[in-house]
Short mmCIF file of C-alpha atoms and ligand atoms in Angstrom, two decimals:
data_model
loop_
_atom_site.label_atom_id
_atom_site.label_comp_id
_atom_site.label_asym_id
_atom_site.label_seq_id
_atom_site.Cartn_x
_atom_site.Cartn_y
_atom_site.Cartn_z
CA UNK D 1 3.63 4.46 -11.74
CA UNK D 2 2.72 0.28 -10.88
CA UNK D 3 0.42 0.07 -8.42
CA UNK D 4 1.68 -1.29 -5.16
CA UNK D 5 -0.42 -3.62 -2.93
CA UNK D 6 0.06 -4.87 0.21
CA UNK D 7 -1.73 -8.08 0.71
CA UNK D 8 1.20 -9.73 2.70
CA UNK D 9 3.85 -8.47 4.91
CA UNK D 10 6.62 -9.52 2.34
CA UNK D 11 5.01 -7.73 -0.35
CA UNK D 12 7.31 -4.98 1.16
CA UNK D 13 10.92 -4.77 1.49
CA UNK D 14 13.23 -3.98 4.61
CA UNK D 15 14.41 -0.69 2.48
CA UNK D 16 10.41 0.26 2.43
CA UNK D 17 10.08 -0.78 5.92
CA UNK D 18 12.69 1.67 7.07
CA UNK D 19 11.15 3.89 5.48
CA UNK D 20 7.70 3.63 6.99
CA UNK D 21 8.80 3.22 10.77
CA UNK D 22 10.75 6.23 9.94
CA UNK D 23 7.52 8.25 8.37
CA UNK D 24 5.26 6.76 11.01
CA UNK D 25 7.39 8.86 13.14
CA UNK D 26 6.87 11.86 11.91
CA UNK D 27 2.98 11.34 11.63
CA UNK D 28 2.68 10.36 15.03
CA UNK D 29 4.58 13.51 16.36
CA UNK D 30 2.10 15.87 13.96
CA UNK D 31 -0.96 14.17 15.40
CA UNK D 32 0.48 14.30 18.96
CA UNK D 33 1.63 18.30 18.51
CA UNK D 34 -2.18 18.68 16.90
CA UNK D 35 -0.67 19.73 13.43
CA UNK D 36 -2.53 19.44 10.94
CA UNK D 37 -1.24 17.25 7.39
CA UNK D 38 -3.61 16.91 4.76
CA UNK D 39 -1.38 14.99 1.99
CA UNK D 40 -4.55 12.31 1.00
CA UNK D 41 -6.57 15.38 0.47
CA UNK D 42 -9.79 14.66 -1.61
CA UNK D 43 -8.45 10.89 -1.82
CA UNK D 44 -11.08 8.45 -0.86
CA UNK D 45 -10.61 5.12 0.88
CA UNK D 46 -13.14 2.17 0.27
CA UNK D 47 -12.58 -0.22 3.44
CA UNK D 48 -14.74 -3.42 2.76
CA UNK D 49 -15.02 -5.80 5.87
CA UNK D 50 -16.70 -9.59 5.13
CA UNK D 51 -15.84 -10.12 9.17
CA UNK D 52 -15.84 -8.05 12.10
CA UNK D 53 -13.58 -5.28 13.56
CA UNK D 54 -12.90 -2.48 15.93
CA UNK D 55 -9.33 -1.36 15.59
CA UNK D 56 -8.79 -1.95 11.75
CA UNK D 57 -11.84 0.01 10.95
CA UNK D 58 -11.60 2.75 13.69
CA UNK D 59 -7.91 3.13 12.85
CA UNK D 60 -8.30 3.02 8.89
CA UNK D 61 -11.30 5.45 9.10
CA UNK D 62 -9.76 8.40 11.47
CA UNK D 63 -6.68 7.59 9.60
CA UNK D 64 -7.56 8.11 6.25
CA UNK D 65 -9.45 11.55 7.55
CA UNK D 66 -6.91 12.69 9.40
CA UNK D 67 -4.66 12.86 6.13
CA UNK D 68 -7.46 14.84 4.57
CA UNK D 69 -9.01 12.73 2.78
CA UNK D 70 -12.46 10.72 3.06
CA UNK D 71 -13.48 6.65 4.02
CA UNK D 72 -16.20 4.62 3.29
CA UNK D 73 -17.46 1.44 5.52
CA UNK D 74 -18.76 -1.23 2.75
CA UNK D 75 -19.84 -4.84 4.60
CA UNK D 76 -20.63 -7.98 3.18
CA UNK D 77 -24.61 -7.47 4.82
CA UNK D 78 -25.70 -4.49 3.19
CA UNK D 79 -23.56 -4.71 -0.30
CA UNK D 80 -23.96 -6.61 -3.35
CA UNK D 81 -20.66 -7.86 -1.72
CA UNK D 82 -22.61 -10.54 0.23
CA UNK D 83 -25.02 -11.39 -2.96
CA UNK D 84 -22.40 -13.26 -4.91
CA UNK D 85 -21.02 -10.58 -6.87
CA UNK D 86 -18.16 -11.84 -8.75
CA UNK D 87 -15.11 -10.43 -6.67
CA UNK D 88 -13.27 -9.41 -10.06
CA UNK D 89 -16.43 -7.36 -10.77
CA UNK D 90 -16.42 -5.36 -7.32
CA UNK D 91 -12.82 -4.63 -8.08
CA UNK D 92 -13.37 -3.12 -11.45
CA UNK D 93 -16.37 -0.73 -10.52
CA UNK D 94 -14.74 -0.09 -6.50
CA UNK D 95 -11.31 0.95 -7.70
CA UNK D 96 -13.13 3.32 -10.52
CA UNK D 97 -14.44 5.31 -7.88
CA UNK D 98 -11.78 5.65 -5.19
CA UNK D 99 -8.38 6.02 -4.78
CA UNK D 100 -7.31 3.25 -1.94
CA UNK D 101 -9.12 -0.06 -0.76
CA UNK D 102 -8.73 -1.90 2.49
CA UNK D 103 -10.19 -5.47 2.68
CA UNK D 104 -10.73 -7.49 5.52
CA UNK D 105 -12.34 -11.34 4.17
CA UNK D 106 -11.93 -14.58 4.37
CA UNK D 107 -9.57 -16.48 1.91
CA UNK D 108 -6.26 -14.74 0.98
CA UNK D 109 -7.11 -15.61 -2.16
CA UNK D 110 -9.91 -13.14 -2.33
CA UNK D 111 -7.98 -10.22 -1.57
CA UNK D 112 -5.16 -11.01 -4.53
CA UNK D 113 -8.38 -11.68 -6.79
CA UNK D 114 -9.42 -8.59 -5.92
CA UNK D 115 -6.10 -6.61 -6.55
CA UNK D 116 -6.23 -8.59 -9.86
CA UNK D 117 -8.34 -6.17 -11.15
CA UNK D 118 -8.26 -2.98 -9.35
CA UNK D 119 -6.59 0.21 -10.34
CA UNK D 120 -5.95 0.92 -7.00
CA UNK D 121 -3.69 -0.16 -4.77
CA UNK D 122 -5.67 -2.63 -2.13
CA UNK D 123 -4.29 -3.44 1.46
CA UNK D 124 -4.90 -6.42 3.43
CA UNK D 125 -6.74 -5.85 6.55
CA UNK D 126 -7.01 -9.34 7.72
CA UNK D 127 -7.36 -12.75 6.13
CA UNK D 128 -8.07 -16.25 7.50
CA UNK D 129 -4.13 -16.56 6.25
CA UNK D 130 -2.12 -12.90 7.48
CA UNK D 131 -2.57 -9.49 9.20
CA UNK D 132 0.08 -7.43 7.51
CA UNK D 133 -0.85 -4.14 9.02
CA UNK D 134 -1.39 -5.26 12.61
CA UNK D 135 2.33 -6.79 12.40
CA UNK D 136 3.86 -3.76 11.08
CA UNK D 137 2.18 -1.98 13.63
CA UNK D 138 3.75 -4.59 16.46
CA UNK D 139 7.37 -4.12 14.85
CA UNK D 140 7.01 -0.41 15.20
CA UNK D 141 5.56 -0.54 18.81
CA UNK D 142 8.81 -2.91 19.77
CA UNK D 143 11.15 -0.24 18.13
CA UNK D 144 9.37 2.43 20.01
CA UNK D 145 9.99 0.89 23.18
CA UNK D 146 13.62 -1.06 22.40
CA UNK D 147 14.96 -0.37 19.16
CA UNK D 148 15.51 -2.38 15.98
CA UNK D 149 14.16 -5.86 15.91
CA UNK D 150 16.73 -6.95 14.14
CA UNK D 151 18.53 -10.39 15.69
CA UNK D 152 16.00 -10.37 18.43
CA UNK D 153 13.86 -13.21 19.76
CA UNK D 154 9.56 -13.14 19.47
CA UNK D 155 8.29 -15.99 21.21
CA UNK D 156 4.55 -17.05 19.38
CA UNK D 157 2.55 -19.17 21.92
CA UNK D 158 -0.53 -20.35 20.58
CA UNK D 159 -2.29 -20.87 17.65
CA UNK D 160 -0.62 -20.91 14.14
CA UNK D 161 -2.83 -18.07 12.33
CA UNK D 162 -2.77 -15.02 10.33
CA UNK D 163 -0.99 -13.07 12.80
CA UNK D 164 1.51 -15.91 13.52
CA UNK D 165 2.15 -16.10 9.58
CA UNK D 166 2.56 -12.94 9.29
CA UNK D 167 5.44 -12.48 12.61
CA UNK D 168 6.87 -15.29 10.27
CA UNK D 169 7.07 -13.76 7.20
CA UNK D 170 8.19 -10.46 8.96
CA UNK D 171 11.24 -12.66 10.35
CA UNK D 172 12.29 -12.91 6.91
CA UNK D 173 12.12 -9.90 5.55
CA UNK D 174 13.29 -8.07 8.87
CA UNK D 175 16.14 -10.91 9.91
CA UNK D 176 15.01 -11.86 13.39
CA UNK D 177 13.84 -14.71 15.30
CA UNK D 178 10.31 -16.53 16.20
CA UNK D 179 10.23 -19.38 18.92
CA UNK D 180 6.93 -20.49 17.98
CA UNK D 181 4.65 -23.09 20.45
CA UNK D 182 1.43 -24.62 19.26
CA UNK D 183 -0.22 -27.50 20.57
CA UNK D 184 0.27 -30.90 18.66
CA UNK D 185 -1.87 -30.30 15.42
CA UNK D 186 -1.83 -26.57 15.36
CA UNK D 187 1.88 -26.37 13.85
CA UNK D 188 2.82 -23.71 11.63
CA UNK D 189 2.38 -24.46 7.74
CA UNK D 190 5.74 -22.70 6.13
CA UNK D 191 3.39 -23.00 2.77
CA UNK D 192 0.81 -21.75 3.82
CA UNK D 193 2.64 -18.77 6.08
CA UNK D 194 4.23 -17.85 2.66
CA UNK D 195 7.77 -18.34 4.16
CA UNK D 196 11.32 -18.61 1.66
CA UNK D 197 12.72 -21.03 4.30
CA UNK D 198 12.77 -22.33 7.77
CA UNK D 199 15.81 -20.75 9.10
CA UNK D 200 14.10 -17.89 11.16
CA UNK D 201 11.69 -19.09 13.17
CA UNK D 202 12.16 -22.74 15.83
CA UNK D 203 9.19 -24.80 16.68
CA UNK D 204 9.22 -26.07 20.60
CA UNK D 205 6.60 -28.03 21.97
CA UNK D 206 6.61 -27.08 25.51
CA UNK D 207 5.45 -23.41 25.30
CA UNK D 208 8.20 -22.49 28.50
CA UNK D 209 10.73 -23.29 26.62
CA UNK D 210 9.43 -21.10 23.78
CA UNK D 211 9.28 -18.08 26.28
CA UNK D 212 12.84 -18.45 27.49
CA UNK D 213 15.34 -15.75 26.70
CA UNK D 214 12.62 -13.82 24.39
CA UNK D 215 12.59 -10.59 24.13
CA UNK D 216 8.83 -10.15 23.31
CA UNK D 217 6.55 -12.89 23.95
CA UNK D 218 3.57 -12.44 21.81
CA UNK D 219 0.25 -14.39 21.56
CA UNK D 220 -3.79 -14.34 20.10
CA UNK D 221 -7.00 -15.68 20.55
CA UNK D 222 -7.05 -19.63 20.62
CA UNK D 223 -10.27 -19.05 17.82
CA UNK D 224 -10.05 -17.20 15.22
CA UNK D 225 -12.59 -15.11 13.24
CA UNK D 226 -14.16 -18.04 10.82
CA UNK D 227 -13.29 -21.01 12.71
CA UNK D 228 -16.10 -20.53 15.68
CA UNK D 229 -17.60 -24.28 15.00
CA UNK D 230 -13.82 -25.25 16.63
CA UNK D 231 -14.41 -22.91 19.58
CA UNK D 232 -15.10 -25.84 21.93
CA UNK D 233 -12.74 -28.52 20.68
CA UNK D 234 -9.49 -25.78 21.04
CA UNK D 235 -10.57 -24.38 24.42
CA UNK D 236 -9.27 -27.87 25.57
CA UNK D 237 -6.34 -28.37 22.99
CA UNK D 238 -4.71 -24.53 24.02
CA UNK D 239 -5.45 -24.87 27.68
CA UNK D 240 -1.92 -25.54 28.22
CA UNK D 241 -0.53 -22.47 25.82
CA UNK D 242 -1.52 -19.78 28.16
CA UNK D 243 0.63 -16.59 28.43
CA UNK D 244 1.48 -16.22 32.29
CA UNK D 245 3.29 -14.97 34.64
CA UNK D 246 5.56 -17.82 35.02
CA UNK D 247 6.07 -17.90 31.25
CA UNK D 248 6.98 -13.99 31.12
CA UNK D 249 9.61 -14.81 34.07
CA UNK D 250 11.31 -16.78 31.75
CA UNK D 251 11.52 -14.42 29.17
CA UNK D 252 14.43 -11.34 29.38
CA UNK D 253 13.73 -9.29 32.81
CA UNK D 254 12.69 -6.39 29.97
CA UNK D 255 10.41 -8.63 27.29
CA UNK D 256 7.04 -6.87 26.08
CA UNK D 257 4.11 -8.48 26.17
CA UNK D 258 1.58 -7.86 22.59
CA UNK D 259 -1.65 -9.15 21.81
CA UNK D 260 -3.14 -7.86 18.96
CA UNK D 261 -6.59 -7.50 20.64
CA UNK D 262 -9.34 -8.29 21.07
CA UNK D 263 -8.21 -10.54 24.39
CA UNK D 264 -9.78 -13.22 26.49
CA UNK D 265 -8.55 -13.04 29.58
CA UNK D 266 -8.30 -16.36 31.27
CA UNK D 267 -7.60 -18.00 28.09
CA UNK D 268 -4.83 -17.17 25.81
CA UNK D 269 -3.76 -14.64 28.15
CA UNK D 270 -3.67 -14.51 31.87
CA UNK D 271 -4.86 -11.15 33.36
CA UNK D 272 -1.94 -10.12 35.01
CA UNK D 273 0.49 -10.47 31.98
CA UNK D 274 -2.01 -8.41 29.95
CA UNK D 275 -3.02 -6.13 32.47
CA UNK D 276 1.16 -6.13 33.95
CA UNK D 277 4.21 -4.53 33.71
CA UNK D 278 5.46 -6.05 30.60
CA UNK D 279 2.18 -5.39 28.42
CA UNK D 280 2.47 -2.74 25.53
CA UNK D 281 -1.03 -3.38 24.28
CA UNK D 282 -2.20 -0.31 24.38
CA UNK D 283 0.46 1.46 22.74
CA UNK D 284 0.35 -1.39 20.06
CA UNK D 285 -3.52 -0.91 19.28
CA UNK D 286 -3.08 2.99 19.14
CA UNK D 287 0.35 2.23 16.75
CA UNK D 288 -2.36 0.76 14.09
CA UNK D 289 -3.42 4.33 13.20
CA UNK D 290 0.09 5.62 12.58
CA UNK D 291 1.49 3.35 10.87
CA UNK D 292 -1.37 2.67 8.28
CA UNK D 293 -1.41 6.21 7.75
CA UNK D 294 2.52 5.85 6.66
CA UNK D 295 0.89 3.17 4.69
CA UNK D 296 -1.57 4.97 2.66
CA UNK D 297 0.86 8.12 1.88
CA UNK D 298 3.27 5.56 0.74
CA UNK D 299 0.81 3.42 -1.45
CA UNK D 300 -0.62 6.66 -2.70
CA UNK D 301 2.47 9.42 -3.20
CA UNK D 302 5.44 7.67 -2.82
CA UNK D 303 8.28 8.44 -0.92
CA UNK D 304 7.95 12.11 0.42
CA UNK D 305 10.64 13.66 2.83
CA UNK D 306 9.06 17.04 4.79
CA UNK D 307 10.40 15.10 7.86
N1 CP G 1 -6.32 -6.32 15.97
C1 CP G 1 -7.34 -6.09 15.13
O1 CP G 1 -7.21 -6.19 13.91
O2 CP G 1 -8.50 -5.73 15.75
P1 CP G 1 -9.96 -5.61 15.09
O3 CP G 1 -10.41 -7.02 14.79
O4 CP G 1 -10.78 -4.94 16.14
O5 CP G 1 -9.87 -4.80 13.84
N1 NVA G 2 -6.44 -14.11 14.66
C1 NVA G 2 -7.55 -13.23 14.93
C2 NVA G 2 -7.09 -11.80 14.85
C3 NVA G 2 -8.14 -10.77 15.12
C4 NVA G 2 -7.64 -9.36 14.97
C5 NVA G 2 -8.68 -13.49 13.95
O1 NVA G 2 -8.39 -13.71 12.76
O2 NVA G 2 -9.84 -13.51 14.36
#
């Protein structure tokens, strides 16, 4: 069998997609009834993080042992990760020894390095460039609450980043819509987002205008992990690109509101949006642990139908 990664959203199609909102079902209802599924059992998970995380490694780790099978936490401190091990090298010898690897790094060019040379399928769990799983998770949160995405409208206020790359390249693959606002200097780089074409997503510079008609209005922190020596410099270039409760008025009556967390409220978010009616954040963080588990059963066995 070829190995399947997934380093970027589109490394999947809308056929496979179906298929995992459809599986992430199931999993969530055994894990809600308390029934125990062991499919991964004695597979073992290697989850190496170069930055920071709470949900991705919580979600990955109770994930991968709630399918019966086993995780281990590698960081760039405490491994010869961090020592200037050639990357090609920690593939060979990490994907010898387990079954599964989740990275979370820097450069998207790391992680496709690293899948290069492993004999294991690896999964992206952030780069400075996309956050595949987080957007799957977002997609299957929205269906959740108001069916298919398909034809619908995201509105992306804020900064053009990993997350917003990746809502772009789900567009694509998933035929919907982005309305995407950035401030002057922060537009989105259809290169660099990986995108086929331009036709699914609209830029608009006033970030109200982005918001009207949507029927989720999405956003994320104004810095991003690696880019902290900006911190100060886009505090005043986002001030304007707040998500508020005049901006979700001019959304549809029903939009969501997602953030893939962690927040600042104040900043990219106002308090009452996140904290309001329209906010699905907490379903969205919990929606990370079922659908990477579809994820890992699908990297690992396939398609499988007990559902
Ligand atoms: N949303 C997300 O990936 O959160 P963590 O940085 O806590 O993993
Ligand atoms: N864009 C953010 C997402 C964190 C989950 C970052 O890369 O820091």
């Amino acid at each position: 069998m070829q190995i399947k990664h997934f380093l970027q959203f589109k490394d999947l199609s809308r056929d496979e997609f179906e298929y995992l909102f459809q599986r992430t079902r199931w999993i969530k209802e055994q894990f809600k009834a308390y029934q125990t599924y062991h499919p991964l059992h004695d597979r073992t998970l290697v989850m190496i993080f170069e930055k920071a995380s709470t949900r991705t490694r919580l979600s990955f780790e109770a994930g991968m042992q709630q399918l019966g099978g086993a995780a281990i936490y590698l960081n760039t401190r405490d491994s010869q990760l961090g020592r200037g091990e050639p990357v090609e090298d920690a593939a060979q010898v990490i994907s010898r020894m387990s079954d599964l690897v989740m990275i979370r790094t820097f450069e998207q060019e790391i992680v496709e390095r690293f899948a290069a040379h492993s004999r294991v399928p690896v999964i992206n769990g952030l780069t400075n460039e996309y956050h595949p799983c987080q957007i799957m998770a977002d997609i299957y949160t929205f269906i959740e609450h108001r069916g298919s995405i398909k034809g619908k409208t995201v509105a992306w206020i804020g900064d053009s980043n990993n997350v917003c790359n990746t809502w772009l390249q789900a567009a694509e693959v998933l035929d919907f819509n982005v309305h995407v606002s950035t401030p002057p200097g922060y537009e989105v780089e259809p290169e660099r987002a990986g995108l086929y074409g331009t036709d699914h997503y609209e830029e608009f510079p006033d970030p109200m205008e982005a918001a009207r008609g949507a029927d989720l209005v999405t956003t994320d922190v104004w810095t991003s992990m690696g880019f902290e020596a900006e911190n100060e410099e886009r505090k005043r270039d986002f001030e304007d690109w707040q998500v508020d409760a005049d901006m979700m008025r001019l959304a549809k009556p029903d939009a969501l509101f997602m953030h893939c967390l962690p927040a600042h409220r104040g900043e990219e978010v106002a308090a009452e949006v996140i904290d309001g009616p329209h906010s699905v954040v907490w379903d969205e963080a919990e929606n990370r642990l079922h659908v990477q588990k579809a994820l890992m059963e699908y990297l690992l066995l396939g398609k499988v139908s007990n559902s």
